[in-house]
Coordinates of N, CA and C in Angstrom, one line a residue:
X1 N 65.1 36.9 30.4 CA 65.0 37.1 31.8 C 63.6 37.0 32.3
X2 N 62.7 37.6 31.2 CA 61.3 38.0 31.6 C 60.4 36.1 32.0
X3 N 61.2 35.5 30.8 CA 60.5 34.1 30.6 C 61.1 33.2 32.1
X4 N 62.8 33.3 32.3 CA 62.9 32.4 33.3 C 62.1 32.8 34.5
X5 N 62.5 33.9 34.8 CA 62.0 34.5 35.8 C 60.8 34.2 36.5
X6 N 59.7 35.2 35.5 CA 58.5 35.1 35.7 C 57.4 33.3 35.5
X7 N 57.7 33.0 34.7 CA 57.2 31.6 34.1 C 58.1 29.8 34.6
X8 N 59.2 30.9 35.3 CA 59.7 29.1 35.9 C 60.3 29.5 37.4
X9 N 61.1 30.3 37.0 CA 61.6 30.6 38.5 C 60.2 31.0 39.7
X10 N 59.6 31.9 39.5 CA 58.5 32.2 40.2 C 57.1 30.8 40.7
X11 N 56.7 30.5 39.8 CA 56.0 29.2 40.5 C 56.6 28.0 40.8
X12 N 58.2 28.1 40.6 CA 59.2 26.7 40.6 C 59.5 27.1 42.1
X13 N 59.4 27.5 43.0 CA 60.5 28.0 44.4 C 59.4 27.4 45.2
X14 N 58.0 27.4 45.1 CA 57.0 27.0 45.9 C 56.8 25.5 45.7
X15 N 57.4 24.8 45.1 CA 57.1 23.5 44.6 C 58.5 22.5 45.6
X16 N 59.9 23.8 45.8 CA 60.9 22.8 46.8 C 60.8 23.0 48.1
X17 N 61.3 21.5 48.2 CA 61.4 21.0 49.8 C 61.7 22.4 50.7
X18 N 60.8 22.6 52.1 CA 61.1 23.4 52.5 C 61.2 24.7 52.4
X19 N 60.5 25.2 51.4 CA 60.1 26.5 50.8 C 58.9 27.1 51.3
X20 N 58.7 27.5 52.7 CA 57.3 28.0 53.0 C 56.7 28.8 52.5
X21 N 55.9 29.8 52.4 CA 55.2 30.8 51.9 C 55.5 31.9 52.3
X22 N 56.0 32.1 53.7 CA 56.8 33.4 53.8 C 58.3 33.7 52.7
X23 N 58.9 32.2 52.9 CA 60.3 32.0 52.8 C 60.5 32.4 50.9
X24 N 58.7 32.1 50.3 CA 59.1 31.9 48.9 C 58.3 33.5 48.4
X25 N 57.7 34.3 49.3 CA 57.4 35.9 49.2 C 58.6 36.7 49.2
X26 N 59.3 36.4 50.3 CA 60.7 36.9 50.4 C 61.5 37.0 49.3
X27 N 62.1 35.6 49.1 CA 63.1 35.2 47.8 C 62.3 36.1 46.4
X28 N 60.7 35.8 46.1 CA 60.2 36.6 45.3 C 60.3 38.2 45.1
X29 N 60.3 38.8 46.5 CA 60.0 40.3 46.7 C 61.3 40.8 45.6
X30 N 62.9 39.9 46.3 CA 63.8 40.7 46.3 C 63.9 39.8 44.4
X31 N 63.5 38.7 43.9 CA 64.1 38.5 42.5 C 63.8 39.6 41.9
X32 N 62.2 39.9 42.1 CA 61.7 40.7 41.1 C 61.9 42.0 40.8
X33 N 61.9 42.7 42.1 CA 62.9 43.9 42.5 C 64.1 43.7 41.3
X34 N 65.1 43.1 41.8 CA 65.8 42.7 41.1 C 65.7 42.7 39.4
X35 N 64.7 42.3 39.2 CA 64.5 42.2 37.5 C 63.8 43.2 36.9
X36 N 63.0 43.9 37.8 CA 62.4 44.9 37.2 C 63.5 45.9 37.6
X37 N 64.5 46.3 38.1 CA 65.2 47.4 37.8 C 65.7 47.1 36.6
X38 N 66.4 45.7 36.4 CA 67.0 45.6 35.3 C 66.4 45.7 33.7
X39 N 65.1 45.8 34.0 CA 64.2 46.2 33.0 C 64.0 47.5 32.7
X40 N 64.1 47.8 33.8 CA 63.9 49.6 33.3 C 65.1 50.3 33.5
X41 N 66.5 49.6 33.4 CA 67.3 50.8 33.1 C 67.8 49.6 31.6
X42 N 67.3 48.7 31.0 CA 67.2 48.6 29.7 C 66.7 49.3 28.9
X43 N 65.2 49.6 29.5 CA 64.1 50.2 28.8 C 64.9 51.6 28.5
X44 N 65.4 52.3 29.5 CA 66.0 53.7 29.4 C 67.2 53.6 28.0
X45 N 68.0 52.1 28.2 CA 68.6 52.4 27.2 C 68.2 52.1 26.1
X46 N 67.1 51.3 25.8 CA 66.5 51.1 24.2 C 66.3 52.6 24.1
X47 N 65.5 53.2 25.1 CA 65.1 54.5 24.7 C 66.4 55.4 24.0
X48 N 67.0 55.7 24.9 CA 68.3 56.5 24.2 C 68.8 55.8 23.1
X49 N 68.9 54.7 22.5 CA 69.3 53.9 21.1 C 68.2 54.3 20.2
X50 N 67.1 54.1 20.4 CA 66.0 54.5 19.4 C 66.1 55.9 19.2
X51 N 66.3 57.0 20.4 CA 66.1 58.2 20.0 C 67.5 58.8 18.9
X52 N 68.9 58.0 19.5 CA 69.7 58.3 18.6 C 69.9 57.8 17.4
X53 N 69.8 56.3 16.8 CA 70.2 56.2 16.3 C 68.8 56.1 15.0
X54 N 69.4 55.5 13.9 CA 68.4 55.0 12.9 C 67.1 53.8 13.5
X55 N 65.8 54.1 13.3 CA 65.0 53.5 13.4 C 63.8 53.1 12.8
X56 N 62.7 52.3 12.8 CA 61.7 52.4 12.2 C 60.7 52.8 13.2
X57 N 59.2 53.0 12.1 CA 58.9 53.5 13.3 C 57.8 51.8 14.2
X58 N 57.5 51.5 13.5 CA 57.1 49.7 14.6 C 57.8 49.8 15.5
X59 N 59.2 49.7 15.3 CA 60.2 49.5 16.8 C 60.0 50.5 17.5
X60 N 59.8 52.2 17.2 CA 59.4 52.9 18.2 C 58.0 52.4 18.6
X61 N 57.2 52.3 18.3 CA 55.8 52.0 18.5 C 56.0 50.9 19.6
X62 N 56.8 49.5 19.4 CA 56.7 48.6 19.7 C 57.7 48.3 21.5
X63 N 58.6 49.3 20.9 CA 59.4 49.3 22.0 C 58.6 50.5 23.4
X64 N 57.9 51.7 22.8 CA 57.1 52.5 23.6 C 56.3 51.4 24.4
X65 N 55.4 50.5 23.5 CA 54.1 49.5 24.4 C 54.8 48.5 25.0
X66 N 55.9 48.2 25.3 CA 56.8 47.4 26.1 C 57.2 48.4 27.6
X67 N 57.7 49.8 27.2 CA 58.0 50.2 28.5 C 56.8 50.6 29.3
X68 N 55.8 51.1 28.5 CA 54.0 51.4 29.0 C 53.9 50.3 30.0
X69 N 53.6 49.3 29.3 CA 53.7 47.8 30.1 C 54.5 47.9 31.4
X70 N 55.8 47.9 31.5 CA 56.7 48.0 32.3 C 56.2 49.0 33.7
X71 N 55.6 49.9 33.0 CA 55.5 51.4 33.5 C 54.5 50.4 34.9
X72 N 53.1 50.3 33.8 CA 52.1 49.5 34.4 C 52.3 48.5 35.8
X73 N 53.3 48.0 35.4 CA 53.4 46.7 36.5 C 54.5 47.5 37.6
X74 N 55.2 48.3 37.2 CA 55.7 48.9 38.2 C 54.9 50.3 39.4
X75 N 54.0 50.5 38.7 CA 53.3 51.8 39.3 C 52.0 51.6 39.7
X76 N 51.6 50.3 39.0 CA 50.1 49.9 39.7 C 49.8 48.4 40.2
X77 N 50.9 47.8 39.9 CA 50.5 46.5 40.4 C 51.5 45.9 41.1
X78 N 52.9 46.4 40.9 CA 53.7 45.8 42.1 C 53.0 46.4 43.4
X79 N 52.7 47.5 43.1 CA 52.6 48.0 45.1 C 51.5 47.4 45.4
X80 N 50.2 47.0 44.9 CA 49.4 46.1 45.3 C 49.9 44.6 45.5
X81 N 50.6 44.1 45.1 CA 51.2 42.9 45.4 C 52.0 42.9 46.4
X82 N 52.8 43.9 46.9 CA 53.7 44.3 47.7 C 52.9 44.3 49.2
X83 N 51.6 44.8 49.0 CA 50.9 45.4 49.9 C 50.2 44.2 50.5
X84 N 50.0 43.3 49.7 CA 49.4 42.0 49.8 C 50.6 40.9 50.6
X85 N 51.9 41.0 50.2 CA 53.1 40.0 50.5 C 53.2 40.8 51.9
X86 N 53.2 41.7 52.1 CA 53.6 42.3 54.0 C 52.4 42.2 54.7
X87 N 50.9 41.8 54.3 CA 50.0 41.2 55.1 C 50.6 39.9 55.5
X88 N 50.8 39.3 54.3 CA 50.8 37.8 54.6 C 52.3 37.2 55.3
X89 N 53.2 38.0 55.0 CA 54.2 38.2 55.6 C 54.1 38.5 57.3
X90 N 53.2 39.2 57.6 CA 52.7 40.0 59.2 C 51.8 38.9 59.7
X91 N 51.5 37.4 58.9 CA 51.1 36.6 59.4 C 48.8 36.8 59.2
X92 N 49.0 38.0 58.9 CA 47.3 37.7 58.1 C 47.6 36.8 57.1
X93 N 45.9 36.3 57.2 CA 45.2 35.4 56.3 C 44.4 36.2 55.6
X94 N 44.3 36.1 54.7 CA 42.6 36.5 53.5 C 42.7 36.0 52.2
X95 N 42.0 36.5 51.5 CA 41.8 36.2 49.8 C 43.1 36.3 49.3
X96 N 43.0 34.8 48.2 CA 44.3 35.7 47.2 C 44.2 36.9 46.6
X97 N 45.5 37.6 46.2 CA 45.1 38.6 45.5 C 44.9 38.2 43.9
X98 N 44.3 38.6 43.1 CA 43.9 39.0 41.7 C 45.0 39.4 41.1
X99 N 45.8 40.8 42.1 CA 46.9 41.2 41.0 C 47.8 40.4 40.4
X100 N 48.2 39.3 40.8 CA 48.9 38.6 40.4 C 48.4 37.5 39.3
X101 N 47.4 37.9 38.9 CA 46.9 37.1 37.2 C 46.8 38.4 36.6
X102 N 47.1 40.0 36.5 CA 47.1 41.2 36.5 C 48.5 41.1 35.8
X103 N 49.4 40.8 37.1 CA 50.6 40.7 36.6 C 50.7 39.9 35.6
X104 N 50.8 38.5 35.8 CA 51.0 37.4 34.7 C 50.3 38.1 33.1
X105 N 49.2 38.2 33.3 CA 49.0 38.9 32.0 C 49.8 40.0 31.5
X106 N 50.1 40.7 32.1 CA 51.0 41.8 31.3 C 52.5 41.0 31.4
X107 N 53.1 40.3 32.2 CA 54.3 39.7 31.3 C 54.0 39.0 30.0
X108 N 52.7 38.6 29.7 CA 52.3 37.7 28.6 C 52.5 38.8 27.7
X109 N 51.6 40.0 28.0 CA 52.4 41.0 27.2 C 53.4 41.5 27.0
X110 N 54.3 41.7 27.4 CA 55.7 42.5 27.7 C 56.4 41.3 27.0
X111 N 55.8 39.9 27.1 CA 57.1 38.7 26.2 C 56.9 39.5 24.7
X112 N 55.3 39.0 24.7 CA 54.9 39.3 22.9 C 55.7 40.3 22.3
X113 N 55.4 41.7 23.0 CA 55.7 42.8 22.5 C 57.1 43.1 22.3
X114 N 58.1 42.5 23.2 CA 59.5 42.6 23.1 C 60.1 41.1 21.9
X115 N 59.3 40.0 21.7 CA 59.6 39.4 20.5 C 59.5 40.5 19.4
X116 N 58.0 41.0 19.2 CA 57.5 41.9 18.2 C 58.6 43.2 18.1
X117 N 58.8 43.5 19.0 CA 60.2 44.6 19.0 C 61.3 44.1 18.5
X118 N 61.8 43.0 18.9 CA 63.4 42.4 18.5 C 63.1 42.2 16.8
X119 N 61.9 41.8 16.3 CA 61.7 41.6 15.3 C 61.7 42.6 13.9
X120 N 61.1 43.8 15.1 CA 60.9 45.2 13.8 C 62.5 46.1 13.8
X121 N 62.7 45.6 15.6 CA 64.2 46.2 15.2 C 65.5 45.8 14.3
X122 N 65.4 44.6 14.1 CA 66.0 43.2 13.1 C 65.6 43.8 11.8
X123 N 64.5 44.0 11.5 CA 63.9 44.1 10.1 C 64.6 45.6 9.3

């Protein structure tokens, strides 16, 4: 989800016909919304699978720096992005924002570390 989403769906919507910048903030506000809940009531249940069942401890380790991550982009850098899409939404102009190569970096994270997780949980 993290990969369509973030890495095709997201810079893919500004690229079709007729997709303005308001039109492709919008469609983005509500995807992501959308994906990060479904991230974090995963995250909730890896949590409760790891706490019950047999584990190592990498996959706790590994699965902990995935929801941290998660944590991150939901508590510090969506609302700055958020804060930024209802300027530009209300029709101001100014600088891009930064948080959004903020973001991108920590999904680069959150891929790695959830390979790295599927992998120690497999093992």
């Amino acid at each position: 989800m993290v990969l369509a989403i973030s890495f095709l769906e997201a810079p893919l919507k500004f690229r079709a016909p007729g997709v303005t910048l308001p039109l492709g903030l919008g469609i983005g506000r509500i995807v992501f919304r959308a994906l990060n809940l479904v991230e974090a009531v995963l995250a909730v249940g890896i949590g409760g699978c790891l706490a019950a069942g047999p584990r190592s401890g990498p996959a706790v380790v590994l699965g902990a720096a995935v929801a941290v991550v998660l944590l991150v982009q939901l508590v510090a850098v969506r609302p700055v992005l958020t804060r930024r899409s209802d300027r530009v939404l209300a029709g101001e102009d100014g600088p891009r924002s930064h948080a959004h190569f903020v973001y991108i970096g920590l999904e680069v994270l959150k891929v790695a570390g959830l390979v790295a997780f599927g992998a120690a949980a497999l093992a």
